[in-house]
Amino acid sequence: MFHARDRQLDGLRTFAISMVLYDHFLAAEGSVLGHLGVRLFFVLSGFLITRLLLEARSAIKYKPGNALKSFYLRRALRIFPPYFAVLGFVWLVDLEGARGSLKWHALYLSNFWYALRDEWTPWVLCHTWSLSIEEQFYIAWPLVILFAPRRLIVPICIAVITFSLGYRFYWPLTGTPSLARDLLPPASMDALVAGAFLAVHRSRTDVWPQWIRLSWVPLTVVAVFFLWLKSAAMPPALEWLAWIGRELSPLVPFVLLVGCCSSGLRGAFGRLLEFPPIVAIGRISYGVYLFHPIVLSLIVKAQPWIPVNVSEQGPSRFVIGTTATLMVASISWLAFERPLNQLKRYFPYVRSGSFAYLPSSIKQSEAGGREYDASAYRRSYANRGISDEHAS
């Protein structure tokens, strides 16, 4: 049985994935909601994974080696089967000519593939860049949480976030923007480790620091301002400033939102997050994210048999694409993912004698990976779909 905090975090996933679907199926040029959804997913992932590892570390019979092995096995059970099923399907039909790059995606190096090429080709697997980022995070971060001295965890979080911020301010010196600016791991570590920092803080106290209570409202206003600026023509220097503002200003509001939902928000918004259909979509959000570009490619190819226009961004594409994606993700969850997910009980983080022991507070709410928006990336979903439909 899920606590309120877990239902609300699943509800929060629904809002994040809705921003992604809106951006790829409906939005006009210039939308950045998909990118906001990605950043929110990263904060959620960092928080949930770190919370699980900290709770395992607090158990009486804790052994770091056993916990690390269980973490990797449980992550593999959750992430790998649907991911490699998608890659297998793409390889089998050579969907959108993606077969030639599959080894990069299979090794979770999609972000490096697109960064090195500096173009979103093949577009149908563009979204796997963020899965690669999260997988790279999952490999390294448990070593910090499970093995580092407790007194060093907070300084490590601060150091990683500071490095990520410095990375952002370095890029304006390079001149022309490139995909590497957004796809290399440091570009996402601030959001992931901000979520981790929240988990570390929450393991000690539920009281918010004064600076967060005072800053989240003005930072939200700043974030809205920079998002509004996205559609405005600006000289290069201001464009760089706006990019940095869009990346950084939502972080504290997102951290506060995740933290409040983890404790259980009251009021109308809390009840909305716990509304059963919202929770259900959040629970299958990994599949929704994973399958939605595949579904988009297929429905565009099926345009001659679909009575409404799905070849372009718009309401018809949004309704048909979202409905089909939810259907595929639901079937995958019920028939494929959930049965495999239940095998995680054989790999507890902590063992006691010959019986498996797992702290009751540890939930199976480990987050999957999500995706990213850039204007060229979003165009690849909108425009490539049109040209591919005409070519098919």
Short mmCIF file of C-alpha atoms in Angstrom, two decimals, residues 125-318:
data_model
loop_
_atom_site.label_atom_id
_atom_site.label_comp_id
_atom_site.label_asym_id
_atom_site.label_seq_id
_atom_site.Cartn_x
_atom_site.Cartn_y
_atom_site.Cartn_z
CA LEU A 125 15.53 7.69 -30.34
CA CYS A 126 16.24 11.30 -29.37
CA HIS A 127 14.58 10.78 -26.01
CA THR A 128 17.07 8.09 -24.98
CA TRP A 129 19.69 10.75 -24.23
CA SER A 130 18.13 11.33 -20.81
CA LEU A 131 17.91 7.62 -20.07
CA SER A 132 21.65 7.54 -20.70
CA ILE A 133 22.20 10.47 -18.35
CA GLU A 134 20.25 8.76 -15.61
CA GLU A 135 21.98 5.44 -16.16
CA GLN A 136 25.35 7.15 -15.90
CA PHE A 137 24.11 8.78 -12.69
CA TYR A 138 22.88 5.43 -11.34
CA ILE A 139 26.28 3.86 -11.89
CA ALA A 140 28.22 6.51 -9.98
CA TRP A 141 25.89 7.96 -7.36
CA PRO A 142 25.27 4.81 -5.25
CA LEU A 143 29.02 4.61 -4.68
CA VAL A 144 28.83 8.05 -3.05
CA ILE A 145 25.78 7.37 -0.89
CA LEU A 146 26.73 3.85 0.19
CA PHE A 147 30.49 4.18 0.66
CA ALA A 148 31.36 7.82 1.38
CA PRO A 149 31.63 8.87 5.04
CA ARG A 150 28.35 10.42 6.12
CA ARG A 151 29.99 13.74 6.93
CA LEU A 152 31.15 14.05 3.31
CA ILE A 153 27.85 13.41 1.54
CA VAL A 154 26.59 16.99 1.88
CA PRO A 155 29.91 18.54 0.74
CA ILE A 156 29.95 16.15 -2.24
CA CYS A 157 26.42 17.23 -3.21
CA ILE A 158 27.39 20.88 -2.98
CA ALA A 159 30.57 20.29 -4.99
CA VAL A 160 28.72 18.48 -7.80
CA ILE A 161 26.03 21.14 -8.03
CA THR A 162 28.68 23.88 -8.04
CA PHE A 163 30.59 22.11 -10.81
CA SER A 164 27.41 21.80 -12.87
CA LEU A 165 26.70 25.51 -12.43
CA GLY A 166 30.23 26.37 -13.45
CA TYR A 167 29.82 24.16 -16.51
CA ARG A 168 26.81 26.21 -17.59
CA PHE A 169 28.63 29.53 -17.22
CA TYR A 170 31.55 28.17 -19.23
CA TRP A 171 29.48 27.54 -22.35
CA PRO A 172 28.84 31.19 -23.31
CA LEU A 173 32.61 31.50 -23.77
CA THR A 174 32.54 28.83 -26.48
CA GLY A 175 30.46 30.87 -28.90
CA THR A 176 27.78 29.05 -30.88
CA PRO A 177 25.45 26.75 -28.89
CA SER A 178 25.71 23.03 -29.59
CA LEU A 179 23.90 19.92 -28.43
CA ALA A 180 26.90 19.02 -26.28
CA ARG A 181 26.03 22.00 -24.09
CA ASP A 182 22.85 20.26 -22.95
CA LEU A 183 23.64 16.57 -23.41
CA LEU A 184 26.94 16.02 -21.59
CA PRO A 185 26.42 14.70 -18.04
CA PRO A 186 27.36 17.90 -16.13
CA ALA A 187 24.40 19.69 -17.74
CA SER A 188 21.97 17.50 -15.79
CA MET A 189 23.87 16.81 -12.59
CA ASP A 190 22.56 19.96 -10.91
CA ALA A 191 18.94 18.73 -11.11
CA LEU A 192 19.75 15.12 -10.20
CA VAL A 193 21.95 16.05 -7.25
CA ALA A 194 19.57 18.79 -6.13
CA GLY A 195 17.02 16.00 -5.68
CA ALA A 196 19.65 13.94 -3.89
CA PHE A 197 20.49 16.88 -1.63
CA LEU A 198 16.79 17.11 -0.75
CA ALA A 199 16.79 13.44 0.30
CA VAL A 200 19.86 13.98 2.47
CA HIS A 201 18.25 17.01 4.11
CA ARG A 202 14.97 15.16 4.66
CA SER A 203 16.81 12.29 6.35
CA ARG A 204 17.75 14.78 9.07
CA THR A 205 14.81 17.16 9.35
CA ASP A 206 11.52 18.18 7.74
CA VAL A 207 12.17 21.86 8.34
CA TRP A 208 12.94 23.86 5.22
CA PRO A 209 15.98 26.14 5.32
CA GLN A 210 15.13 29.83 5.55
CA TRP A 211 16.75 30.61 2.19
CA ILE A 212 14.46 28.16 0.40
CA ARG A 213 11.34 29.53 2.06
CA LEU A 214 12.34 33.04 1.03
CA SER A 215 13.59 32.32 -2.48
CA TRP A 216 11.14 29.93 -4.08
CA VAL A 217 8.52 32.57 -4.95
CA PRO A 218 10.91 35.07 -6.60
CA LEU A 219 12.71 32.21 -8.38
CA THR A 220 9.38 30.97 -9.73
CA VAL A 221 8.65 34.45 -11.06
CA VAL A 222 12.12 34.60 -12.63
CA ALA A 223 11.59 31.16 -14.21
CA VAL A 224 8.28 32.27 -15.76
CA PHE A 225 9.97 35.41 -17.09
CA PHE A 226 12.80 33.47 -18.74
CA LEU A 227 10.32 30.97 -20.19
CA TRP A 228 8.38 33.86 -21.68
CA LEU A 229 11.61 35.22 -23.16
CA LYS A 230 12.13 31.95 -25.06
CA SER A 231 9.96 33.16 -27.94
CA ALA A 232 11.55 36.62 -28.11
CA ALA A 233 14.36 37.54 -30.49
CA MET A 234 17.50 38.44 -28.55
CA PRO A 235 21.17 39.18 -29.21
CA PRO A 236 23.53 36.27 -28.45
CA ALA A 237 24.62 37.54 -25.02
CA LEU A 238 21.04 37.82 -23.78
CA GLU A 239 20.17 34.46 -25.34
CA TRP A 240 22.93 32.82 -23.28
CA LEU A 241 21.67 34.58 -20.15
CA ALA A 242 18.11 33.46 -20.83
CA TRP A 243 19.29 29.88 -21.37
CA ILE A 244 21.12 29.86 -18.04
CA GLY A 245 18.09 31.40 -16.34
CA ARG A 246 15.74 28.77 -17.76
CA GLU A 247 18.05 26.03 -16.55
CA LEU A 248 18.69 27.28 -13.03
CA SER A 249 15.71 29.30 -11.80
CA PRO A 250 13.20 26.38 -11.69
CA LEU A 251 15.48 24.17 -9.57
CA VAL A 252 14.58 25.47 -6.12
CA PRO A 253 10.82 25.54 -6.88
CA PHE A 254 11.06 21.96 -8.16
CA VAL A 255 12.98 20.84 -5.07
CA LEU A 256 10.35 22.47 -2.84
CA LEU A 257 7.54 20.84 -4.84
CA VAL A 258 9.08 17.37 -4.62
CA GLY A 259 9.82 17.81 -0.93
CA CYS A 260 6.29 18.93 -0.13
CA CYS A 261 4.77 16.06 -2.11
CA SER A 262 7.07 13.57 -0.37
CA SER A 263 5.55 14.71 2.94
CA GLY A 264 2.01 14.86 1.58
CA LEU A 265 0.53 18.11 0.29
CA ARG A 266 -2.83 19.15 1.69
CA GLY A 267 -5.53 21.02 -0.12
CA ALA A 268 -6.93 20.81 -3.64
CA PHE A 269 -3.59 20.27 -5.37
CA GLY A 270 -2.67 17.42 -3.02
CA ARG A 271 -6.03 15.76 -3.66
CA LEU A 272 -5.54 16.20 -7.40
CA LEU A 273 -2.14 14.50 -7.23
CA GLU A 274 -3.75 11.57 -5.40
CA PHE A 275 -6.64 11.23 -7.86
CA PRO A 276 -6.45 7.54 -8.91
CA PRO A 277 -6.19 8.10 -12.71
CA ILE A 278 -3.43 10.68 -12.14
CA VAL A 279 -1.55 8.25 -9.89
CA ALA A 280 -2.01 5.43 -12.39
CA ILE A 281 -0.53 7.43 -15.26
CA GLY A 282 2.41 8.45 -13.08
CA ARG A 283 3.09 4.84 -12.21
CA ILE A 284 3.45 3.93 -15.90
CA SER A 285 5.20 7.18 -16.84
CA TYR A 286 8.46 5.40 -17.68
CA GLY A 287 6.65 3.41 -20.35
CA VAL A 288 4.80 6.50 -21.57
CA TYR A 289 8.10 8.29 -21.96
CA LEU A 290 9.83 5.32 -23.56
CA PHE A 291 7.16 4.47 -26.10
CA HIS A 292 5.79 7.85 -27.15
CA PRO A 293 8.31 8.56 -30.00
CA ILE A 294 7.83 5.02 -31.33
CA VAL A 295 4.08 5.52 -31.30
CA LEU A 296 4.49 8.89 -33.03
CA SER A 297 6.54 7.35 -35.82
CA LEU A 298 4.00 4.58 -36.34
CA ILE A 299 0.89 6.76 -36.35
CA VAL A 300 2.51 9.17 -38.82
CA LYS A 301 3.25 6.22 -41.10
CA ALA A 302 -0.39 5.14 -40.66
CA GLN A 303 -1.73 8.58 -41.63
CA PRO A 304 -3.50 7.27 -44.79
CA TRP A 305 -5.73 5.13 -42.53
CA ILE A 306 -6.33 7.78 -39.85
CA PRO A 307 -9.19 10.22 -40.59
CA VAL A 308 -7.60 13.16 -38.73
CA ASN A 309 -4.26 14.88 -39.27
CA VAL A 310 -1.51 13.32 -37.13
CA SER A 311 1.34 14.35 -39.42
CA GLU A 312 1.66 17.77 -37.81
CA GLN A 313 1.68 19.20 -34.32
CA GLY A 314 -1.86 19.84 -33.16
CA PRO A 315 -4.87 18.58 -31.20
CA SER A 316 -5.39 15.52 -33.41
CA ARG A 317 -1.81 14.35 -33.02
CA PHE A 318 -2.00 15.02 -29.28
#
